[in-house]
XYZ file of C-alpha atoms in Angstrom:
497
model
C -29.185 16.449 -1.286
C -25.501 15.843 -2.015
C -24.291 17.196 -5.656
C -23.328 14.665 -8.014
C -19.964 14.371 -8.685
C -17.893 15.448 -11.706
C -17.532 12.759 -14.144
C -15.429 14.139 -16.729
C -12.427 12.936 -15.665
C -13.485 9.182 -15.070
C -15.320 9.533 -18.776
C -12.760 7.252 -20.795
C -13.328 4.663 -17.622
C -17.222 4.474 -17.531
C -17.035 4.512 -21.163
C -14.821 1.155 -21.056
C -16.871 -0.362 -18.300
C -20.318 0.597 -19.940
C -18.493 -1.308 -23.335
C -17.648 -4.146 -21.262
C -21.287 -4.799 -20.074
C -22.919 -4.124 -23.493
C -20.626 -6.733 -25.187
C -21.214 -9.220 -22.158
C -24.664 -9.005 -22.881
C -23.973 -9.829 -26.671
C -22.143 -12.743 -25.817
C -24.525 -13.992 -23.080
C -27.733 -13.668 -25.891
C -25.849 -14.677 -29.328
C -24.033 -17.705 -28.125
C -25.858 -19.701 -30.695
C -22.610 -19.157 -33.530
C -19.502 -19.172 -30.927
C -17.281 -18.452 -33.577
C -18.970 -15.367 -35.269
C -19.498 -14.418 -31.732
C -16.747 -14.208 -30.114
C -14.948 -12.450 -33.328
C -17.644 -9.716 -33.290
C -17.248 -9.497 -29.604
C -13.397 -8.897 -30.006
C -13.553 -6.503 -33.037
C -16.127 -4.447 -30.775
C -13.563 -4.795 -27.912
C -10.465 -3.697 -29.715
C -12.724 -0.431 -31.438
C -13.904 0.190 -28.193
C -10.169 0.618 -26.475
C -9.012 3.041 -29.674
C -12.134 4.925 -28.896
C -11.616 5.251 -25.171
C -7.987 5.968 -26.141
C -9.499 9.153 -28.022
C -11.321 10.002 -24.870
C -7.925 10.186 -22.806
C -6.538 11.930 -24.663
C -9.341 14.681 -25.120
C -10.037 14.366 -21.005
C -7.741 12.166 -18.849
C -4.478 14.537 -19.546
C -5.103 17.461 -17.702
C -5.153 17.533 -13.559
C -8.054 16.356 -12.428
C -10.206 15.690 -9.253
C -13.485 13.451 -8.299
C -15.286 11.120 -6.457
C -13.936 12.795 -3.223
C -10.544 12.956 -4.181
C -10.661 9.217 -4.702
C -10.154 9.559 -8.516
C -7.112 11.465 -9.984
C -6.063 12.506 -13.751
C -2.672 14.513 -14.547
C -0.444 14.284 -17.523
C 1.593 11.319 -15.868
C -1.906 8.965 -15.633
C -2.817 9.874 -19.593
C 0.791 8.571 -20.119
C 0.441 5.524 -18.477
C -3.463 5.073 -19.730
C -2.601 5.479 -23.683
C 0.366 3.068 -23.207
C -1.950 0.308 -21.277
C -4.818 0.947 -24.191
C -2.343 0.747 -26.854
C -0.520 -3.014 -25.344
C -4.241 -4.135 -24.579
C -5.384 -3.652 -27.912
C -2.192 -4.777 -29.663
C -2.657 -8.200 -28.078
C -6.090 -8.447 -28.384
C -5.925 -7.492 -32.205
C -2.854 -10.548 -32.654
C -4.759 -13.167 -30.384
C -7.478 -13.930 -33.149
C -5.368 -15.652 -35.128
C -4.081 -17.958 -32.645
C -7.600 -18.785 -30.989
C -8.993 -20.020 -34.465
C -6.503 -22.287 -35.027
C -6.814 -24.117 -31.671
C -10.191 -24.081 -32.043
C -10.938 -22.116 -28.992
C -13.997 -19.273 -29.200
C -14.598 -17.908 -26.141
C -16.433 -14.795 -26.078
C -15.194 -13.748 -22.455
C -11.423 -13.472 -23.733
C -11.859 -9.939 -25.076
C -14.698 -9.149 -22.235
C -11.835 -10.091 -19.889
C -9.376 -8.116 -21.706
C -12.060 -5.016 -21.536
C -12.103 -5.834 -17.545
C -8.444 -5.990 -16.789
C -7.478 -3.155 -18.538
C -10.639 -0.870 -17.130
C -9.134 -2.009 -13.456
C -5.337 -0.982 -14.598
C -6.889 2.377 -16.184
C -8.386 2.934 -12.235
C -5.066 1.525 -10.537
C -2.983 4.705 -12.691
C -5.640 7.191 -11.559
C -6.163 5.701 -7.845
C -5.456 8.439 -5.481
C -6.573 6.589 -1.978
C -5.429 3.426 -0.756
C -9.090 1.805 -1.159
C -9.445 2.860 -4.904
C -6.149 1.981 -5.634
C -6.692 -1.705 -4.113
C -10.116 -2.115 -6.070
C -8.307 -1.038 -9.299
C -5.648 -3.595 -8.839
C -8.353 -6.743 -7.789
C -10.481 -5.587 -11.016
C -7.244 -6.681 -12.926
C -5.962 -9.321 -10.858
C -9.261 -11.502 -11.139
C -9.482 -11.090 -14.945
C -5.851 -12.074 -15.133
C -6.490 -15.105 -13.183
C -8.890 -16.258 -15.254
C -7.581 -15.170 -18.569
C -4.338 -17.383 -17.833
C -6.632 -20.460 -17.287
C -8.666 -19.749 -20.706
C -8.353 -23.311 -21.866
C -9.811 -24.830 -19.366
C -8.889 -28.324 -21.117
C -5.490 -27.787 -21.373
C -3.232 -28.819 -18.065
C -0.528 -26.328 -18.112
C -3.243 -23.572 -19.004
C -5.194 -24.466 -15.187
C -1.845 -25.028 -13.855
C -0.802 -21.867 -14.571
C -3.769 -20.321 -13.448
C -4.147 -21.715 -10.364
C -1.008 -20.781 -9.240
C -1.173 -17.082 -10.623
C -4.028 -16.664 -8.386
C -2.618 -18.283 -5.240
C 0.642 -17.030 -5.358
C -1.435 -13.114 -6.757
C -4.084 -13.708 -3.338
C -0.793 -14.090 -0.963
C 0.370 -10.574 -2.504
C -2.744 -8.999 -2.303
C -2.641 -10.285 0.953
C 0.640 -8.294 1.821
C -0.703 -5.226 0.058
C -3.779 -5.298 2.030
C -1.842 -5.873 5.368
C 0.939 -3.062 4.351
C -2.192 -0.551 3.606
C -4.151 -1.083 6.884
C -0.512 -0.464 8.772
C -0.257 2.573 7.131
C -3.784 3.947 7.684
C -3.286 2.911 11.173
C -0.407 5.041 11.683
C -1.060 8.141 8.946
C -4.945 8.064 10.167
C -5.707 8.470 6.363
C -6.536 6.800 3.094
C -6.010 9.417 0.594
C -2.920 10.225 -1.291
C -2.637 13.822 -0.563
C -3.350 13.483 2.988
C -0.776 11.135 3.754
C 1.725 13.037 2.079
C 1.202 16.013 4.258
C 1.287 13.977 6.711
C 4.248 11.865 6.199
C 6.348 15.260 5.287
C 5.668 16.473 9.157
C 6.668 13.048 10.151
C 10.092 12.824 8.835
C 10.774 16.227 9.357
C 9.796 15.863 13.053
C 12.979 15.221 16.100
C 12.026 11.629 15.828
C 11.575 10.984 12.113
C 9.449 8.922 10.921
C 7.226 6.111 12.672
C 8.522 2.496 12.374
C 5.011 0.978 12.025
C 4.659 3.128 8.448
C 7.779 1.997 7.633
C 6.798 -1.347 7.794
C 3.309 -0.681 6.280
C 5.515 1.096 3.024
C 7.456 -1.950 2.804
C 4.751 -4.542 2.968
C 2.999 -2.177 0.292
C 5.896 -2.169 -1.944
C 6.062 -6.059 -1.507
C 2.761 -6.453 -2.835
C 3.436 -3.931 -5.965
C 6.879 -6.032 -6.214
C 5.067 -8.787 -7.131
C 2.582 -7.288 -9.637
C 5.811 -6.277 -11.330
C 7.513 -9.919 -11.402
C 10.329 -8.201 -9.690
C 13.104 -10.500 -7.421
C 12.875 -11.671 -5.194
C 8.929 -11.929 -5.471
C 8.690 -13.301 -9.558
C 8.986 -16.956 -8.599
C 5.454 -17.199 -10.706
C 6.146 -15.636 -13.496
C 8.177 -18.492 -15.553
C 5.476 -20.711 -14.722
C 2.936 -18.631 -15.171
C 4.309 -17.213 -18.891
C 4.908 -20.782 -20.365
C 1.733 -22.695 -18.533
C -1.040 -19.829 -20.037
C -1.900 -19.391 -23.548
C 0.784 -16.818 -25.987
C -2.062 -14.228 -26.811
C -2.486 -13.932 -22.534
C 1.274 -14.443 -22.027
C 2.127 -10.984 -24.492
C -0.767 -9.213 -22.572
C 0.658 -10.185 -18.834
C 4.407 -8.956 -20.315
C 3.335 -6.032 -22.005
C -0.044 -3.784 -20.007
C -0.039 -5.253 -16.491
C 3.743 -4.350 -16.526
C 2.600 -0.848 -17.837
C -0.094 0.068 -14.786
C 1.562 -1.543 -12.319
C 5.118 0.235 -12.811
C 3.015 3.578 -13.576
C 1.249 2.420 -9.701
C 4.705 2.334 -8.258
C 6.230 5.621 -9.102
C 2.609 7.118 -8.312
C 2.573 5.979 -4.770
C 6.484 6.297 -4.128
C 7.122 9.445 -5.521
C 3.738 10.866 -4.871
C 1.891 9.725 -0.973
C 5.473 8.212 -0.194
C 7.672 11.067 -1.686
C 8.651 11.922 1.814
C 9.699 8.982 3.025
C 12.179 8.351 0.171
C 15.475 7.859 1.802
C 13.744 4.823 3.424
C 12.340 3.443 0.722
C 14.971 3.975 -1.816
C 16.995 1.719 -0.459
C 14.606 -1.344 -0.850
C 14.343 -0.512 -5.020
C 17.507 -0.230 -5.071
C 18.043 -3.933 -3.412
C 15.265 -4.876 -5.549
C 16.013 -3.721 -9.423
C 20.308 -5.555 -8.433
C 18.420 -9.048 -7.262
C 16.101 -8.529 -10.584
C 18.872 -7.948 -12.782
C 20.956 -10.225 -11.719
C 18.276 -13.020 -11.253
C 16.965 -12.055 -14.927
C 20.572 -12.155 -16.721
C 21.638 -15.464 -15.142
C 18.814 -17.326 -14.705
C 17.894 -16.390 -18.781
C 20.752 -18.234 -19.702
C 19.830 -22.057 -19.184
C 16.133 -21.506 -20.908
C 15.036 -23.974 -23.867
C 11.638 -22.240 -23.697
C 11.593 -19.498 -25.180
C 8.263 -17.901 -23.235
C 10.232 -19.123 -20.141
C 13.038 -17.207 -21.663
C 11.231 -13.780 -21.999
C 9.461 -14.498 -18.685
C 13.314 -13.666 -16.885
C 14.077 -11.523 -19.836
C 11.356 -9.250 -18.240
C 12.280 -9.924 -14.722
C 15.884 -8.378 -16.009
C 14.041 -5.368 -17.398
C 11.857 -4.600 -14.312
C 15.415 -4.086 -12.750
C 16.801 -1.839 -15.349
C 13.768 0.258 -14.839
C 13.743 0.307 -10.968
C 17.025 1.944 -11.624
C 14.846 5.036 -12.555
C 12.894 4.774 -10.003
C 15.865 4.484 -7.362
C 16.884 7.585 -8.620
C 13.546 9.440 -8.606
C 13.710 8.970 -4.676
C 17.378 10.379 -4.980
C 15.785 13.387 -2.588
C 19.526 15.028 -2.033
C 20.194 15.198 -6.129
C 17.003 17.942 -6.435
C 14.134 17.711 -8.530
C 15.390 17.827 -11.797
C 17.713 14.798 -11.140
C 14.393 12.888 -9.416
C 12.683 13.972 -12.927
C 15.488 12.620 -15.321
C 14.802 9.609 -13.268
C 11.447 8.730 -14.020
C 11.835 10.054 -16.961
C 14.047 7.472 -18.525
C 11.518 5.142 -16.371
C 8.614 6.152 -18.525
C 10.943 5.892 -21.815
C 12.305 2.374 -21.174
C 8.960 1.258 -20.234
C 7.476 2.482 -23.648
C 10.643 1.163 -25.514
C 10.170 -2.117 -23.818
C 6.739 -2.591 -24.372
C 7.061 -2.198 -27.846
C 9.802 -4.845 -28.210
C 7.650 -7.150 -26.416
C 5.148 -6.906 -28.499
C 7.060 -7.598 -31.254
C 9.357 -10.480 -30.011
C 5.746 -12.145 -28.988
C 4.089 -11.357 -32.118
C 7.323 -13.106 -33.858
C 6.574 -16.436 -30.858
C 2.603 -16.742 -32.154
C 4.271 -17.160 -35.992
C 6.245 -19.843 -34.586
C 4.463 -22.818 -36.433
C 4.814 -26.427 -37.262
C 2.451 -27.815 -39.555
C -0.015 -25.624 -38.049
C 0.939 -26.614 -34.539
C 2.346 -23.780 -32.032
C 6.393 -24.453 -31.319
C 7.517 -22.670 -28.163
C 11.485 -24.312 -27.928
C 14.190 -22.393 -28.673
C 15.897 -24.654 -30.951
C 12.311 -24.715 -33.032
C 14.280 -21.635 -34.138
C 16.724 -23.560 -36.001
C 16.829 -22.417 -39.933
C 14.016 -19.889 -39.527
C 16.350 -17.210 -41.511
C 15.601 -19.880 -44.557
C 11.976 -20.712 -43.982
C 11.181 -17.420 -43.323
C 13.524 -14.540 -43.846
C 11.684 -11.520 -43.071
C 9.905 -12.900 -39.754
C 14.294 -13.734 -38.661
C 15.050 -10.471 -39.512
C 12.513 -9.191 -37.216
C 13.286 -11.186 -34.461
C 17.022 -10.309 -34.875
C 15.983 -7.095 -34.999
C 14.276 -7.151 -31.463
C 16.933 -9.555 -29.894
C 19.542 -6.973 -30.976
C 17.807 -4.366 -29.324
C 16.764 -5.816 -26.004
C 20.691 -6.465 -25.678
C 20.989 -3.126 -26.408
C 22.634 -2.753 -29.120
C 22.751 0.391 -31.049
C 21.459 2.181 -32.739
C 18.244 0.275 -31.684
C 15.379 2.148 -29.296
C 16.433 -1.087 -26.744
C 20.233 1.204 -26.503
C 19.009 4.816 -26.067
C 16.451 2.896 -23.356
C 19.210 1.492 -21.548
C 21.560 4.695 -22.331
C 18.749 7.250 -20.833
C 18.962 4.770 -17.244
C 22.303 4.821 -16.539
C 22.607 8.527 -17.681
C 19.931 9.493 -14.981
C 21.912 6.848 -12.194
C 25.129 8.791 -12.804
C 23.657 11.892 -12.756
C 22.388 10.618 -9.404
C 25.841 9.243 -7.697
C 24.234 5.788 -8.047
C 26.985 4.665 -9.731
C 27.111 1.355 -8.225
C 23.318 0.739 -9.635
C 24.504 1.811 -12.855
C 27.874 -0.587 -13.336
C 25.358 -3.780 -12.270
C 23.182 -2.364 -14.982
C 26.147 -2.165 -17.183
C 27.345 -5.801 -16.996
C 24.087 -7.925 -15.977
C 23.181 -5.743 -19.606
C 26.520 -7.242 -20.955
C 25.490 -10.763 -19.692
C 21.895 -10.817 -21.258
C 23.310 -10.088 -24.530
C 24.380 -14.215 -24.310
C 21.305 -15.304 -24.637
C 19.417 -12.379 -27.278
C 22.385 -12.975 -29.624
C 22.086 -17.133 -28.710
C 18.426 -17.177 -30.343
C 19.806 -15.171 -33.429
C 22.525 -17.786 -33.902
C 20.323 -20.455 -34.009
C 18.064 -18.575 -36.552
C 21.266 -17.747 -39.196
C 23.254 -20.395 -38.494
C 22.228 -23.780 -37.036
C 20.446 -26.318 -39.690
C 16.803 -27.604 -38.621
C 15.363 -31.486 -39.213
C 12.182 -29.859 -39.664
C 11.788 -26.177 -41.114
C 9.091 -23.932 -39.388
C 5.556 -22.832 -41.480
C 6.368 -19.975 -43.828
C 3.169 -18.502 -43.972
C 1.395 -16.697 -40.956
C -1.268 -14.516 -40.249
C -2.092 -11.058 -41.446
C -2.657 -9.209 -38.110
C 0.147 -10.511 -36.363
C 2.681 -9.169 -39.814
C 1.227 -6.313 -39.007
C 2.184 -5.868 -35.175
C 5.881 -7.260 -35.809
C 5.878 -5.099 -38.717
C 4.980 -1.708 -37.276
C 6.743 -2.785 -33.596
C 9.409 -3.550 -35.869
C 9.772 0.059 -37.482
C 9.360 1.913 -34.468
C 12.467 0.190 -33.115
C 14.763 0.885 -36.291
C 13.530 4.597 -36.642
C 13.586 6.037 -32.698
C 16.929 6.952 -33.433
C 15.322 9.002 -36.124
C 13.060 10.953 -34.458
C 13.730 9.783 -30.503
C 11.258 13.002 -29.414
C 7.944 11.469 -30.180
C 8.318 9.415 -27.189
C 11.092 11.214 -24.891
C 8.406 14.455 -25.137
C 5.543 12.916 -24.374
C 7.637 11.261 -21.155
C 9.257 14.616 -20.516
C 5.955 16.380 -19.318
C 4.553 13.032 -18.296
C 7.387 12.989 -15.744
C 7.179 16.677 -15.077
C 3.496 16.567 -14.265
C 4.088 14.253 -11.136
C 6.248 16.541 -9.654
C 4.903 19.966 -10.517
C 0.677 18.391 -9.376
């Protein structure tokens, strides 16, 4: 009889996915008040994501093993999973506000929630090719349906629809890439194919073509989890067709797991095999930087707006992943790559949360606005919500002495340090150019005159995000270590096991 196997590390997960059946059950039997429902059913969900958070941190930072080596914790994988809690139950905590006043009370919104952020929890702790592809189809299907929530609206089904076809033909890829690489490593698992791979390209021949072309058509499928160029041709669509609470959840914890996925399975199975690959992020973060700066610029909507806004940051931090596969530089340099990855991803992540907290206040006689020029006056009708929003334009154009800066400043630091200097001047002035349209938004807040002022008054949980998202912004410069640390041995895990 065959032991059972260790389930400490995968507690926070069965945890979630235990949660996520309870409350499904709730839903399914207390229908009869939709309303009262589906606000229980999201309180419970939100508690339920700061308790699992608790159990990462007590269990899912150390290293790890189970389910056959399928199943993987480290300090890197905590990182990631308190960062993908915290987003998850940041938007799910704002999006009550919004779905009362459209009338919409669905209890599955926060069960979905529950589901895609169990199946980006598994995707950060995947250490085989099958458990990583589960992981990311757990979160993939919930996301599908979560950006087609209201079902009667057109641009809501639009939107989903074409997240999933467009999502199916990159699984697709990913699938394809995976099944090349099996077929020429012989293996599955992480640690196997990096043993493998390491004889490979230090063998006469180096390394075999066909698992180059399985690492690329992997990458292409992670590519487009990440809305990176020149595979994000959904995500404008996508961000303005599907409701604003699911809109700040795809910009803000997909981004999270599926970055925290790509450095995993470069730097860790592919490690190797970086000189190959290194090249392809590197062609990748220059088309998304340059795509995301220019492309930004002729937006009227502003989730359209912050849909290439995040294409432009994907780029920034490819940058540190280009020069975590910067073999030749040493370890330390690869480190101070990721590194600054893991900061600018955390930086980011909080800005987004705030700049979309700061979109879901944007009402009109109680009717969402989503046009840029809705901005018009806002500094008048609303002063404090402006200086917010100024506050996380400023810093996304990276202006100091904001967090958005020292993200951007840590980057191109680790590129120099690198000799990727190249990478680091495109940063430089596709930076330069997005600062056009983050300081075009706060014009039109200060100093353009509206026909018809925005609402004043909005809702108590969402002053609280922008609030708090807001502070942590300002004050980084402050006290800079409570995230660099934490990213420090995050980073240093991954390459010490």
């Amino acid at each position: 009889m065959s032991e059972l196997p260790n389930l400490t590390p995968a507690l926070p997960e069965i945890f979630m996915a235990c949660v996520a059946m309870a409350l499904l059950m709730v839903g399914v039997f207390f229908n009869a008040e939709a309303k009262t429902v589906t606000r229980t059913v999201s309180m419970l969900a939100t508690g339920a994501m700061i308790l699992t958070l608790l159990l990462v941190t007590a269990f899912s930072t150390q290293a790890g093993t189970t389910f056959n080596g399928l199943f993987i914790t480290s300090g890197f994988s905590g990182f990631a999973k308190a960062l993908i809690l915290g987003a998850s139950a940041t938007t799910l905590f704002m999006s009550r506000d919004f779905f009362d006043r459209v009338g919409v009370h669905r209890f599955e919104y926060p069960i979905l929630v529950l589901l895609a952020t169990l199946g980006m929890m598994m995707m950060v702790s995947a250490n085989d090719l099958i458990a990583l592809y589960m992981g990311l189809e757990l979160q993939s299907l919930s996301l599908y349906v979560m950006a087609s929530i209201m079902r009667n609206d057109l641009k809501s089904t639009e939107s989903g629809l074409k997240y999933f076809v467009l999502g199916a033909l990159a699984s697709g890829m990913l699938l394809y890439g995976s099944s090349l690489v099996y077929g020429f490593s012989g293996t599955t698992n992480f640690d196997a194919m990096a043993k493998i791979l390491a004889q490979e390209s230090g063998g006469v021949h180096g390394p075999n073509t066909g698992l180059i072309f399985g690492i690329v058509f992997v990458m292409v499928g992670l590519a487009f989890k990440i809305s990176a160029a020149p595979f994000h041709m959904w995500t404008p669509d996508v961000y303005e067709g599907a409701p604003t609470p699911v809109t700040a959840f795809f910009a803000a914890a997909p981004k999270v797991a599926a970055l925290s996925l790509f450095i995993f399975v470069m730097v860790g199975a592919f490690g190797d095999m970086a000189p190959q690959w290194q090249q392809i992020v590197i062609f990748i973060a220059v088309a998304s930087m340059v795509i995301g700066a220019f492309a930004a610029i002729a937006q009227t909507n502003i989730k359209r707006l912050m849909a290439y806004s995040s294409i432009g940051n994907v780029g920034y931090m490819l940058i540190g992943l280009a020069v975590g596969g910067a073999v030749a530089s040493g370890t330390d340099v690869q480190q101070d790559g990721i590194e600054s990855m893991l900061v600018y991803l955390t930086i980011y992540v909080i800005m987004t949360l705030g700049t979309f907290g700061c979109i879901l206040a944007m009402k009109r006689n109680g009717q969402n606005v989503e046009n840029i020029n809705d901005l018009a006056g806002l500094s008048k009708s609303n002063p404090l919500m402006a200086a917010a929003l100024a506050i996380f334009m400023f810093s996304m154009a990276g202006i100091p002495p904001l967090a958005g800066f020292f993200g951007k400043l840590y980057i191109f630091l680790a590129a120099l340090e690198a000799g990727l200097v190249i990478l680091a001047v495109i940063g430089v002035l596709t930076s330069v150019v997005g600062c056009f349209y983050y300081i075009r938004l706060i014009k039109i807040m200060y100093f353009d005159d509206a026909e018809e002022t925005l609402d004043g008054k909005t809702g108590r949980e969402i002053n609280l995000v922008i609030t708090a998202a807001a502070i942590v912004i300002l004050a980084f410069f402050i006290y800079p270590s409570l995230i660099t640390d934490s990213a420090a041995l995050a980073a240093a895990s991954l390459f010490t096991g």
